[in-house]
CSV table of C-alpha atoms in Angstrom, one decimal:
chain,number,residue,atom,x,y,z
A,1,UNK,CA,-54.2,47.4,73.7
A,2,UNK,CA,-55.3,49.1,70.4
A,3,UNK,CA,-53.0,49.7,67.7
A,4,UNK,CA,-53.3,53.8,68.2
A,5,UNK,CA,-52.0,53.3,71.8
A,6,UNK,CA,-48.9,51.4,71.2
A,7,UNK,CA,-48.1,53.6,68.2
A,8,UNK,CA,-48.6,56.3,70.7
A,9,UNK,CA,-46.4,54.9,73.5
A,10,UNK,CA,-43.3,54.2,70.9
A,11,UNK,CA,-43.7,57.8,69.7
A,12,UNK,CA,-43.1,58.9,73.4
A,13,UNK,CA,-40.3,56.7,74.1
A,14,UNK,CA,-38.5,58.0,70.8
A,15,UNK,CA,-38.8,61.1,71.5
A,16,UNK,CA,-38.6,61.8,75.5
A,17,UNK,CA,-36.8,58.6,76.2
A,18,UNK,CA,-34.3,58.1,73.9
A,19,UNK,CA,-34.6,62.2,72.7
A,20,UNK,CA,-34.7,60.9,68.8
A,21,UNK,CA,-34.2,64.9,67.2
A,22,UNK,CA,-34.5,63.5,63.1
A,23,UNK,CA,-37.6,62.5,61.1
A,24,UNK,CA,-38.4,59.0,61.0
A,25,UNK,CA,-41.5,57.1,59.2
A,26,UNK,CA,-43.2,54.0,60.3
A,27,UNK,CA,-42.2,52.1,57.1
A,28,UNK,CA,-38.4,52.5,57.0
A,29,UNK,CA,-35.5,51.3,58.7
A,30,UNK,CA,-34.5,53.6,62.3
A,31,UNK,CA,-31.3,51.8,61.9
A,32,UNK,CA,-30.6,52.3,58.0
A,33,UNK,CA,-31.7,55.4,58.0
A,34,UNK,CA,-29.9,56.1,60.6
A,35,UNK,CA,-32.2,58.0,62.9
A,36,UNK,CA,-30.9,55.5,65.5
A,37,UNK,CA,-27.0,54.5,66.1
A,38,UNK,CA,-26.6,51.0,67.3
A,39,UNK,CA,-26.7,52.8,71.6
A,40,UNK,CA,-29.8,54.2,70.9
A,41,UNK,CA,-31.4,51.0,69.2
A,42,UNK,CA,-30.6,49.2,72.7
A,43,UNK,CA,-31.6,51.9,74.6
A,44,UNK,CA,-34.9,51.7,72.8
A,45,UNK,CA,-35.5,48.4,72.5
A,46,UNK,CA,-34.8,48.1,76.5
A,47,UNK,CA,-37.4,50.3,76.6
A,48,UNK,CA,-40.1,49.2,74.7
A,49,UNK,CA,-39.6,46.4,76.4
A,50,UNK,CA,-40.1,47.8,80.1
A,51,UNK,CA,-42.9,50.3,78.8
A,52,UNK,CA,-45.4,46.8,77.5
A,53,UNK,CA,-43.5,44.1,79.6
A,54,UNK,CA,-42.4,41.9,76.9
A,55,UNK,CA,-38.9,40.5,75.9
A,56,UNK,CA,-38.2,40.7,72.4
A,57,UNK,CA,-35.4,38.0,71.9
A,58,UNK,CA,-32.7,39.3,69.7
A,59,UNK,CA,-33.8,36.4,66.8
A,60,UNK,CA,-37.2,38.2,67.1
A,61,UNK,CA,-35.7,41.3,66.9
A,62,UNK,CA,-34.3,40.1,63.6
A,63,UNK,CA,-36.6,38.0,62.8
A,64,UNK,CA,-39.9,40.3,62.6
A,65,UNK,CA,-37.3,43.5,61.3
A,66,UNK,CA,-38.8,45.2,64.4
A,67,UNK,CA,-36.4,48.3,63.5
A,68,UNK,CA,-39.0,49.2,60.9
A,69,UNK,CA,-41.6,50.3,63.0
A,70,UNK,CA,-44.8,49.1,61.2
A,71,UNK,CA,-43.0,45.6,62.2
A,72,UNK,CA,-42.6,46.2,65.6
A,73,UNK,CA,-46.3,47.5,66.1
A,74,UNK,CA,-47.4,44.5,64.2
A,75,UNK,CA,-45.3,42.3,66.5
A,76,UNK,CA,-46.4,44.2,70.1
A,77,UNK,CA,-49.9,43.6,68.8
A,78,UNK,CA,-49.2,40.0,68.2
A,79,UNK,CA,-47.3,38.9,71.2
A,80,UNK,CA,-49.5,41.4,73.8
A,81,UNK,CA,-52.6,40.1,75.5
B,1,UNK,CA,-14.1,48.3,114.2
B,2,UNK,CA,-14.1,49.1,110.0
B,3,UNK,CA,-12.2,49.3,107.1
B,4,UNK,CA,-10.8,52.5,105.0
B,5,UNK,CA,-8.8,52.9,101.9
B,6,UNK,CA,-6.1,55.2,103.2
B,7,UNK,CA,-4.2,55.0,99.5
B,8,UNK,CA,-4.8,54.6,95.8
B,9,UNK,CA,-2.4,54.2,93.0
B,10,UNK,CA,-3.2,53.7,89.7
B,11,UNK,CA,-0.6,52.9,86.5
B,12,UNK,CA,-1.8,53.1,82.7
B,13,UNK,CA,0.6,51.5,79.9
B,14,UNK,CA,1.8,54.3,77.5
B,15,UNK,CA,0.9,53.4,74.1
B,16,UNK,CA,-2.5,54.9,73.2
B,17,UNK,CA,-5.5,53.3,71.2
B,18,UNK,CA,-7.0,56.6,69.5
B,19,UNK,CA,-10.7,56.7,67.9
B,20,UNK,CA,-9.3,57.0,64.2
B,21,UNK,CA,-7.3,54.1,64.9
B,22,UNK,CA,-10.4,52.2,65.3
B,23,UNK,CA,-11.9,53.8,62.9
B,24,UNK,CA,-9.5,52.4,60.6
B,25,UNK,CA,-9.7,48.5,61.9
B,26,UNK,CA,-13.6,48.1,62.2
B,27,UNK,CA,-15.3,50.9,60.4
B,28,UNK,CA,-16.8,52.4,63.6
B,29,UNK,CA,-18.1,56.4,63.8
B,30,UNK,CA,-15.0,58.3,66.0
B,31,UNK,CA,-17.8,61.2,66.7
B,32,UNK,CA,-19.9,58.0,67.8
B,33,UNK,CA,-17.3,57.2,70.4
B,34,UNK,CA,-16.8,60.2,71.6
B,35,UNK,CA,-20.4,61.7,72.2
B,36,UNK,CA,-22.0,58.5,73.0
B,37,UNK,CA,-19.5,55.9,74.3
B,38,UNK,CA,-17.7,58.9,75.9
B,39,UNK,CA,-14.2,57.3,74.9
B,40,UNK,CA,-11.0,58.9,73.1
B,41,UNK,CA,-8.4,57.2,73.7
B,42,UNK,CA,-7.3,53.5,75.7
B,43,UNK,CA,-4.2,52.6,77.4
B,44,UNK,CA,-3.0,49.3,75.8
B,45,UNK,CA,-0.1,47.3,77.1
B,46,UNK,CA,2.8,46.2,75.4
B,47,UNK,CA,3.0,42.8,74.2
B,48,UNK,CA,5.8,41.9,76.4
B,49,UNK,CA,4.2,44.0,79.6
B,50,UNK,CA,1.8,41.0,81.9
B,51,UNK,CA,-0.4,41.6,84.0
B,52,UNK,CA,1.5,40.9,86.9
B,53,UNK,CA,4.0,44.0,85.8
B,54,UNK,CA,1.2,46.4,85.8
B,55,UNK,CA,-0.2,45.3,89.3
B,56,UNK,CA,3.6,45.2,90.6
B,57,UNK,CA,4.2,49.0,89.0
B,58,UNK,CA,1.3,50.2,90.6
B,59,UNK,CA,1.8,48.7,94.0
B,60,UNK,CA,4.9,50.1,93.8
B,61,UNK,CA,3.5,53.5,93.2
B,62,UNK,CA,1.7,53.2,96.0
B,63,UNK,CA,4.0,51.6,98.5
B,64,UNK,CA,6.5,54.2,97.9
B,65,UNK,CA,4.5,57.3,97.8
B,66,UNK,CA,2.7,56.3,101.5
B,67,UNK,CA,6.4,54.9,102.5
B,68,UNK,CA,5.2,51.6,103.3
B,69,UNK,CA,8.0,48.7,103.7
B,70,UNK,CA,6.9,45.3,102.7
B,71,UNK,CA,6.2,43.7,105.9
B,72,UNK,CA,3.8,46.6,106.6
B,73,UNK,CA,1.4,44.1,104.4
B,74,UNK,CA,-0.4,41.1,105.7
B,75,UNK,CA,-2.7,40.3,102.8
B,76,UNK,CA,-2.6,41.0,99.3
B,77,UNK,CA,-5.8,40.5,96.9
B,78,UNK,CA,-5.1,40.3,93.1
B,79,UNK,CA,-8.2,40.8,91.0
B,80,UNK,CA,-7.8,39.9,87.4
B,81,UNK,CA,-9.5,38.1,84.7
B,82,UNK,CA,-6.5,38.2,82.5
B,83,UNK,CA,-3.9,36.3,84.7
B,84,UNK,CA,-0.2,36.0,83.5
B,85,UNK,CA,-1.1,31.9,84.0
B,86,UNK,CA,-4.2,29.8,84.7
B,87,UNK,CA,-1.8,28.6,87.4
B,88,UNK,CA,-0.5,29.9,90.0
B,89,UNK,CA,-2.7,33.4,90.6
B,90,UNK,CA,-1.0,36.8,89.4
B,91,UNK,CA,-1.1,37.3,93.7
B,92,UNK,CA,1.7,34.6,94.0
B,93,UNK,CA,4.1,36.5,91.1
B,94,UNK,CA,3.6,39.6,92.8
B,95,UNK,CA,3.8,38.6,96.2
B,96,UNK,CA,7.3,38.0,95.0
B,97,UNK,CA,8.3,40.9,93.2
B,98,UNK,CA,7.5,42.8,95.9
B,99,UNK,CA,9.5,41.0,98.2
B,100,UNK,CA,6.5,40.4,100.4
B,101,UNK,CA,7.1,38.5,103.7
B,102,UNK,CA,5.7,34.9,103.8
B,103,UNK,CA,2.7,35.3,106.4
B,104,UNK,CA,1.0,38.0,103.6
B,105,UNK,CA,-1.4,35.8,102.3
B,106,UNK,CA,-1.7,36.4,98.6
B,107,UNK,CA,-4.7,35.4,97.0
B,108,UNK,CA,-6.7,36.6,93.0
B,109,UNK,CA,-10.5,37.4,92.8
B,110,UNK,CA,-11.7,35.8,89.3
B,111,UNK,CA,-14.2,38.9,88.7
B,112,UNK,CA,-13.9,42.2,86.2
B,113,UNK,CA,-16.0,45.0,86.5
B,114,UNK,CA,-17.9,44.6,89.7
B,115,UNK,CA,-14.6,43.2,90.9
B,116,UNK,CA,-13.3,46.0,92.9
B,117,UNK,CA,-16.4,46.6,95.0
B,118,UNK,CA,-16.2,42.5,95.6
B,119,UNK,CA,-12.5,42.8,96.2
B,120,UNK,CA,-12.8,45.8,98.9
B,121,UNK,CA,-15.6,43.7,100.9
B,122,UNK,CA,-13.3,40.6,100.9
B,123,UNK,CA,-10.0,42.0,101.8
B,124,UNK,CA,-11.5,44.7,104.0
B,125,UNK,CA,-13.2,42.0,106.1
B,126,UNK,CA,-10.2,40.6,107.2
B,127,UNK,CA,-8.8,44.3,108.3
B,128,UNK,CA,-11.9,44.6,110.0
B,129,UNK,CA,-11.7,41.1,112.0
B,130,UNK,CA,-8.2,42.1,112.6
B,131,UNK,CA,-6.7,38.9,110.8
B,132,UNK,CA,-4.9,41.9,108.6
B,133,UNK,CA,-4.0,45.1,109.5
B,134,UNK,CA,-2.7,46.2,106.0
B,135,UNK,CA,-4.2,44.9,103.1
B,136,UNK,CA,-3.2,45.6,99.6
B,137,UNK,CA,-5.8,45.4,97.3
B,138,UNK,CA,-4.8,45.2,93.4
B,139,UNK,CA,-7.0,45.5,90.5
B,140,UNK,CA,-5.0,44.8,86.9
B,141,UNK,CA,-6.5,43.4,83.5
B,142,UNK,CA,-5.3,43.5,79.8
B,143,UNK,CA,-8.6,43.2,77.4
B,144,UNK,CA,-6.2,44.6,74.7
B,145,UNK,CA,-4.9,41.1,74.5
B,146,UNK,CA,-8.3,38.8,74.2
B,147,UNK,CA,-9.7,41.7,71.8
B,148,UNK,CA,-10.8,41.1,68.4
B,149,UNK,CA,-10.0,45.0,67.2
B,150,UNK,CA,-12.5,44.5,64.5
B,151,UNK,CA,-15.3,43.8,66.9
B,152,UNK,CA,-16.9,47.2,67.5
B,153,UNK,CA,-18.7,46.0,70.4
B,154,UNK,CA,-15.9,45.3,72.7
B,155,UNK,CA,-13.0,46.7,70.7
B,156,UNK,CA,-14.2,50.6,71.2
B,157,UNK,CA,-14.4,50.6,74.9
B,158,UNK,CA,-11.8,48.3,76.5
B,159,UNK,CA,-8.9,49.5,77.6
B,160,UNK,CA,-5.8,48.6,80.2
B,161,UNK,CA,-5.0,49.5,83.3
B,162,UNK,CA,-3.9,48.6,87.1
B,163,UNK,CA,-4.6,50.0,90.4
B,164,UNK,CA,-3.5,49.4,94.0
B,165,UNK,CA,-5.5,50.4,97.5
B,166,UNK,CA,-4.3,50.3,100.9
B,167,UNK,CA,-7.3,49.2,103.2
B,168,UNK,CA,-6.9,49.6,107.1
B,169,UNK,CA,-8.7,50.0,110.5
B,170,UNK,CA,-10.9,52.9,111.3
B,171,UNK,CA,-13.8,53.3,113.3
B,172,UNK,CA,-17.2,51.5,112.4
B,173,UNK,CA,-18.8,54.4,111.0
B,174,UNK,CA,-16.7,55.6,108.3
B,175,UNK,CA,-14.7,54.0,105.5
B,176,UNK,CA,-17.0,50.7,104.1
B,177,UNK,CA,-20.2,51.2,105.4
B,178,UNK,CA,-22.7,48.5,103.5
B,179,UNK,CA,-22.2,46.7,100.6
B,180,UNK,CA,-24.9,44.7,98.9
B,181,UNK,CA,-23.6,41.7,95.9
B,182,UNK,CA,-25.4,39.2,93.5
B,183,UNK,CA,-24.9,37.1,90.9
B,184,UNK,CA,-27.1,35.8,88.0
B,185,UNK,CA,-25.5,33.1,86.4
B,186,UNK,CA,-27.9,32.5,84.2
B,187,UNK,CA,-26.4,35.4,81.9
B,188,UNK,CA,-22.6,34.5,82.2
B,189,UNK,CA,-22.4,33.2,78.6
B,190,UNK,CA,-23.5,37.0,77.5
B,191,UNK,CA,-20.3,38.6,78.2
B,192,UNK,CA,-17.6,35.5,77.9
B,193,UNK,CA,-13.7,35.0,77.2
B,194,UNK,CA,-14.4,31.3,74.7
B,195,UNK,CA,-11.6,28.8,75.2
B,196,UNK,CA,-9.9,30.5,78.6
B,197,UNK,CA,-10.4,27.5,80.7
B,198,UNK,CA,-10.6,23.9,80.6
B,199,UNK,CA,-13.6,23.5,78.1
B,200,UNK,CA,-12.5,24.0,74.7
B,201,UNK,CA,-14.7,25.1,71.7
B,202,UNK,CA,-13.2,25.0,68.2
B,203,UNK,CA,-16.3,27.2,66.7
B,204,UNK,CA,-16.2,29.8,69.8
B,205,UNK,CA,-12.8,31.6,68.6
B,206,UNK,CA,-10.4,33.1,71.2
B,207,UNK,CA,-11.5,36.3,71.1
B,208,UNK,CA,-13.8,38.1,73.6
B,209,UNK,CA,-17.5,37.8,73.3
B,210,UNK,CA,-19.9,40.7,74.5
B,211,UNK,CA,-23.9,40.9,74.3
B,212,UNK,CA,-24.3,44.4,74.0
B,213,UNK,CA,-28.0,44.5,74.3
B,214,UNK,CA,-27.8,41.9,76.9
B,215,UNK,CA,-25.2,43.6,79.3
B,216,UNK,CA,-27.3,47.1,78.8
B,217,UNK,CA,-30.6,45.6,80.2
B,218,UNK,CA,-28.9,43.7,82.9
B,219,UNK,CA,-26.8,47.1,84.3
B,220,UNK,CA,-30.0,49.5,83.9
B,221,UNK,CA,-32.1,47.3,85.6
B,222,UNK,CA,-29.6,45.7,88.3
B,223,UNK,CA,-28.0,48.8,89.3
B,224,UNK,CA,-30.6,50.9,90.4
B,225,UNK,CA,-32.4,48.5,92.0
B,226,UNK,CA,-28.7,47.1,94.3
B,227,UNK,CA,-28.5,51.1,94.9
B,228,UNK,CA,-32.3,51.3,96.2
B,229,UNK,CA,-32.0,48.3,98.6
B,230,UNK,CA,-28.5,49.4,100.1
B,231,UNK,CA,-29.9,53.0,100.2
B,232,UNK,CA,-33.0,51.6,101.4
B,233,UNK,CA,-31.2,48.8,103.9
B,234,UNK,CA,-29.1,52.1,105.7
B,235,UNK,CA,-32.0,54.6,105.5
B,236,UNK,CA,-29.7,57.0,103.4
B,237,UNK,CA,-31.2,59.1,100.6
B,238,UNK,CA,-29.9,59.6,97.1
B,239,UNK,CA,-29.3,63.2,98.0
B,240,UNK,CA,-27.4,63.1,100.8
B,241,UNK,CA,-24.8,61.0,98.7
B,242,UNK,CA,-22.3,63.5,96.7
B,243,UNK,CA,-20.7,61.0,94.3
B,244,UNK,CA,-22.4,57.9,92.3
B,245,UNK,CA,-18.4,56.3,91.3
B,246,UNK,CA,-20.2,53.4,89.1
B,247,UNK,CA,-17.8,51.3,87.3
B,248,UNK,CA,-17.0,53.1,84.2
B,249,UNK,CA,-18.8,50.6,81.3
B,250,UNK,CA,-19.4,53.9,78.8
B,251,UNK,CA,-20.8,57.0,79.1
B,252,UNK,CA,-24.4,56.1,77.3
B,253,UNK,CA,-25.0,53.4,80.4
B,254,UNK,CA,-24.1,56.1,83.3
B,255,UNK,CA,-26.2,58.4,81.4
B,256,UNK,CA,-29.0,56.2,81.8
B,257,UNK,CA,-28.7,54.9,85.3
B,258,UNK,CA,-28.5,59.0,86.3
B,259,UNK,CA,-31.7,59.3,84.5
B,260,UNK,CA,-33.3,55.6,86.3
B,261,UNK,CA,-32.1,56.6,89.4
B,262,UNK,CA,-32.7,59.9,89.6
B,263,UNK,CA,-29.4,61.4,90.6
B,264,UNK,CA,-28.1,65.2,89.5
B,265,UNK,CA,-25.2,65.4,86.8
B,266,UNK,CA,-22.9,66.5,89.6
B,267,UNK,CA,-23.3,63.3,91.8
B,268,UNK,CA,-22.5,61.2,88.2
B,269,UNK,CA,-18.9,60.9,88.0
B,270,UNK,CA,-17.9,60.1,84.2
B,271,UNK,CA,-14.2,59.8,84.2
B,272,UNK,CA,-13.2,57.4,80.9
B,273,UNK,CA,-12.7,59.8,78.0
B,274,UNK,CA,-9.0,59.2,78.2
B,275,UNK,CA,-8.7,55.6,79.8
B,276,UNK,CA,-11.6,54.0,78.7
B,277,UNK,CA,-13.6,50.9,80.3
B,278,UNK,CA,-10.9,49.7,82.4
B,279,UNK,CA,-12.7,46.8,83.8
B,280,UNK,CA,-12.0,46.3,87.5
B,281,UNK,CA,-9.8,49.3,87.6
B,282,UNK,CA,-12.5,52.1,86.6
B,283,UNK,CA,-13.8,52.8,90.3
B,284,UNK,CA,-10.0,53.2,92.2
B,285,UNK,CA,-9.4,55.0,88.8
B,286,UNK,CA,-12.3,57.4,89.5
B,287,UNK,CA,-11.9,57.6,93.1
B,288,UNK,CA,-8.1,58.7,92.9
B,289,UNK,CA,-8.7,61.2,90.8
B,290,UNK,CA,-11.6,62.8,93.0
B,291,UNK,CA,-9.3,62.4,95.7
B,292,UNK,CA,-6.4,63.9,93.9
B,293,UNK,CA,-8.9,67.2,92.6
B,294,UNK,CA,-9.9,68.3,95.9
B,295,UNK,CA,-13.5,66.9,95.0
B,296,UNK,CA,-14.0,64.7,98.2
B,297,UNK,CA,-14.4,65.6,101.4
B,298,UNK,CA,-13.8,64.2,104.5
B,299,UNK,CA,-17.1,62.5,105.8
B,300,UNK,CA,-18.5,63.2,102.3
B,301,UNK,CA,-21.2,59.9,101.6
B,302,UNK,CA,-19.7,58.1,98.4
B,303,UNK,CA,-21.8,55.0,96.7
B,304,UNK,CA,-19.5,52.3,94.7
B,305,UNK,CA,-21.4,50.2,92.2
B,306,UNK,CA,-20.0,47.6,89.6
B,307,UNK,CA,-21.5,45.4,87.3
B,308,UNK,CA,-20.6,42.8,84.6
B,309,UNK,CA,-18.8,39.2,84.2
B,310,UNK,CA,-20.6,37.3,85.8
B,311,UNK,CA,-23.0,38.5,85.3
B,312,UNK,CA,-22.4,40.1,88.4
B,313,UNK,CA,-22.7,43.1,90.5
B,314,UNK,CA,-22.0,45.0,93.8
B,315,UNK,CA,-22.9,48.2,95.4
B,316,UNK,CA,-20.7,49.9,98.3
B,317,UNK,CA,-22.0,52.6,100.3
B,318,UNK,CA,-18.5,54.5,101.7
B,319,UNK,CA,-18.2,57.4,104.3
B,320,UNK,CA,-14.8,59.5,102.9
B,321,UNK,CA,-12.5,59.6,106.1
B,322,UNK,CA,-9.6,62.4,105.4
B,323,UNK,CA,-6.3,61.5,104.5
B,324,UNK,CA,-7.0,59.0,101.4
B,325,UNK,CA,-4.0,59.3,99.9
């Protein structure tokens, strides 16, 4: 899967799935900058999660600071086949 | 024959946990609870009120308002996860104070949220095979007292609360209709009471431990799938159900089933704002107060679903019979 997809997939999930209504940026914090409250972050994990059928452990969550979303990309890319 | 619950009571301890209150204690966003946890206010018990006096005031409730006399009931199921004692079972304390006669055999259930919809399937089966006619079927659990208040995960949803059904013969196709239960163990340490039992962990606290993200996943992938095999298993659709009374975990988690399963906002009942997540009391909770509104009908298609400790879950399909007290 190429970068431009998965970027395009999290971009649908934030905005139909979990129905994100502020600005965000790929290179801060959802959770600091508090486009995301700590329901929404599950939600959205959850569904990241079901949308490229991967388990993101909550040390990897930490781990990788997948809440910025430059990490998580990076991260889906690196753990997808 | 089947099984019906011709009456539910329910009793809620007066003193109120507001969101400022929390607020206060752990720091947590009162508009938060209210929009996305769905929660206002929880019922919290006293310090000197058990569990066994919440079950026994809202048997009581019960038993007088459908005029029952004690040795109208041959069976009485106590489900609780926060019993007065390890040993014996809340079921033997009330069985006494409500002068019960001696051939009711009085028995707890060890499960919380998916513990009613357990609890209906075990004590209605022996209505159904006619080893009980009446069977009294109490929920009752104080979280308030195994809460760290500064935890906002468990602290802004928890709150106390005790219900009683009366479950009795009716024909086989109304009342309990199908259920459909499981259990993955594999998850039980993600929502956990530490140092409750017999195994004792110095570094685990005393305190009430919930995976958030853990118990999410496991509901909004669980639940819809128990509801599509029952529905499935019974060749009933989703539409022809009126009400979806799942156990009452917080608003942001029925929300999201709705959406999984496809169901309409009107077949969602959300009925917590005031009461919060009263463990295995949220579904009689919901129920009575459907009941009590006008809301069900008589041979109106109800599904039951709870989840959680365990983890755990269980999905009831229920035909309404008229005259559910």
């Amino acid at each position: 899967m190429t970068e431009q997809e998965i970027v395009s997939r999290i971009k649908r999930i934030i905005q139909e799935d979990i129905g994100v209504g502020k600005e965000y940026t790929f290179d801060s914090s959802l959770l600091t900058s508090g486009v995301m409250d700590s329901m929404d972050w599950i939600a959205f994990l959850t569904k990241v999660e079901d949308e490229f059928g991967i388990e993101i452990s909550s040390e990897d969550a930490t781990k990788h600071v997948v809440a910025i979303l430059d990490n998580l990309v990076a991260y889906l890319r690196a753990n997808l086949n | 024959m089947g099984f019906y619950i011709s009456g539910i009571e329910y009793y809620l301890p007066e003193r109120i946990i507001d969101n400022d209150y929390l607020s206060r204690e752990s720091g947590i966003d009162p508009e938060f609870l209210e929009t996305k946890v769905g929660i206002r206010e929880r019922r919290i018990a006293d310090e000197n009120e058990t569990t066994a006096d919440m079950a026994v005031a809202a048997a009581t409730k019960l038993i007088t308002g459908m005029k029952l006399r004690a040795e109208d009931i041959d069976l009485l199921l106590v489900c609780t996860q926060t019993p007065d004692f390890s040993i014996p079972g809340v079921a033997s304390l009330v069985h006494h104070r409500l002068d019960l006669k001696k051939s009711c055999f009085s028995f707890d259930v060890g499960l919380g949220c998916s513990g009613y919809v357990h609890s209906l399937a075990i004590a209605g089966n022996f209505v159904k095979t006619g080893s009980a006619r009446r069977a009294l079927l109490l929920t009752s659990d104080q979280y308030s007292k195994v809460i760290d208040y500064k935890d906002r995960a468990t602290a802004s949803i928890f709150g106390d609360g005790a219900t009683a059904s009366l479950l009795e013969s009716c024909g086989d196709d109304e009342g309990y209709l199908a259920g459909e239960f499981g259990t993955d163990g594999a998850r039980a340490d993600r929502l956990i009471l530490p140092n409750s039992g017999v195994v004792k962990n110095s570094e685990a606290g005393n305190c009430l431990f919930m995976d958030g993200r853990e118990i999410f996943k496991f509901a909004v992938h669980t639940v819809p799938e128990s509801v599509e095999l029952l529905l499935g298993r019974t060749s009933v659709a989703r539409d022809q159900i009126k009400y979806f009374i799942f156990h009452q975990a917080n608003k942001y988690i029925l929300l999201e089933l709705k959406q999984r399963i496809g169901l309409s906002d009107e077949q969602v009942v959300i009925d917590m704002e005031y009461i919060g997540n009263t463990v295995s009391s949220t579904i009689p909770i919901a129920f009575k107060n459907l009941c009590s509104n006008g809301l069900v009908k008589d041979q109106d298609l109800l599904v039951l679903s709870g989840f959680g400790v365990g983890l755990s879950w269980g999905t009831v399909l229920y035909r309404h019979k008229a005259g559910t007290q």
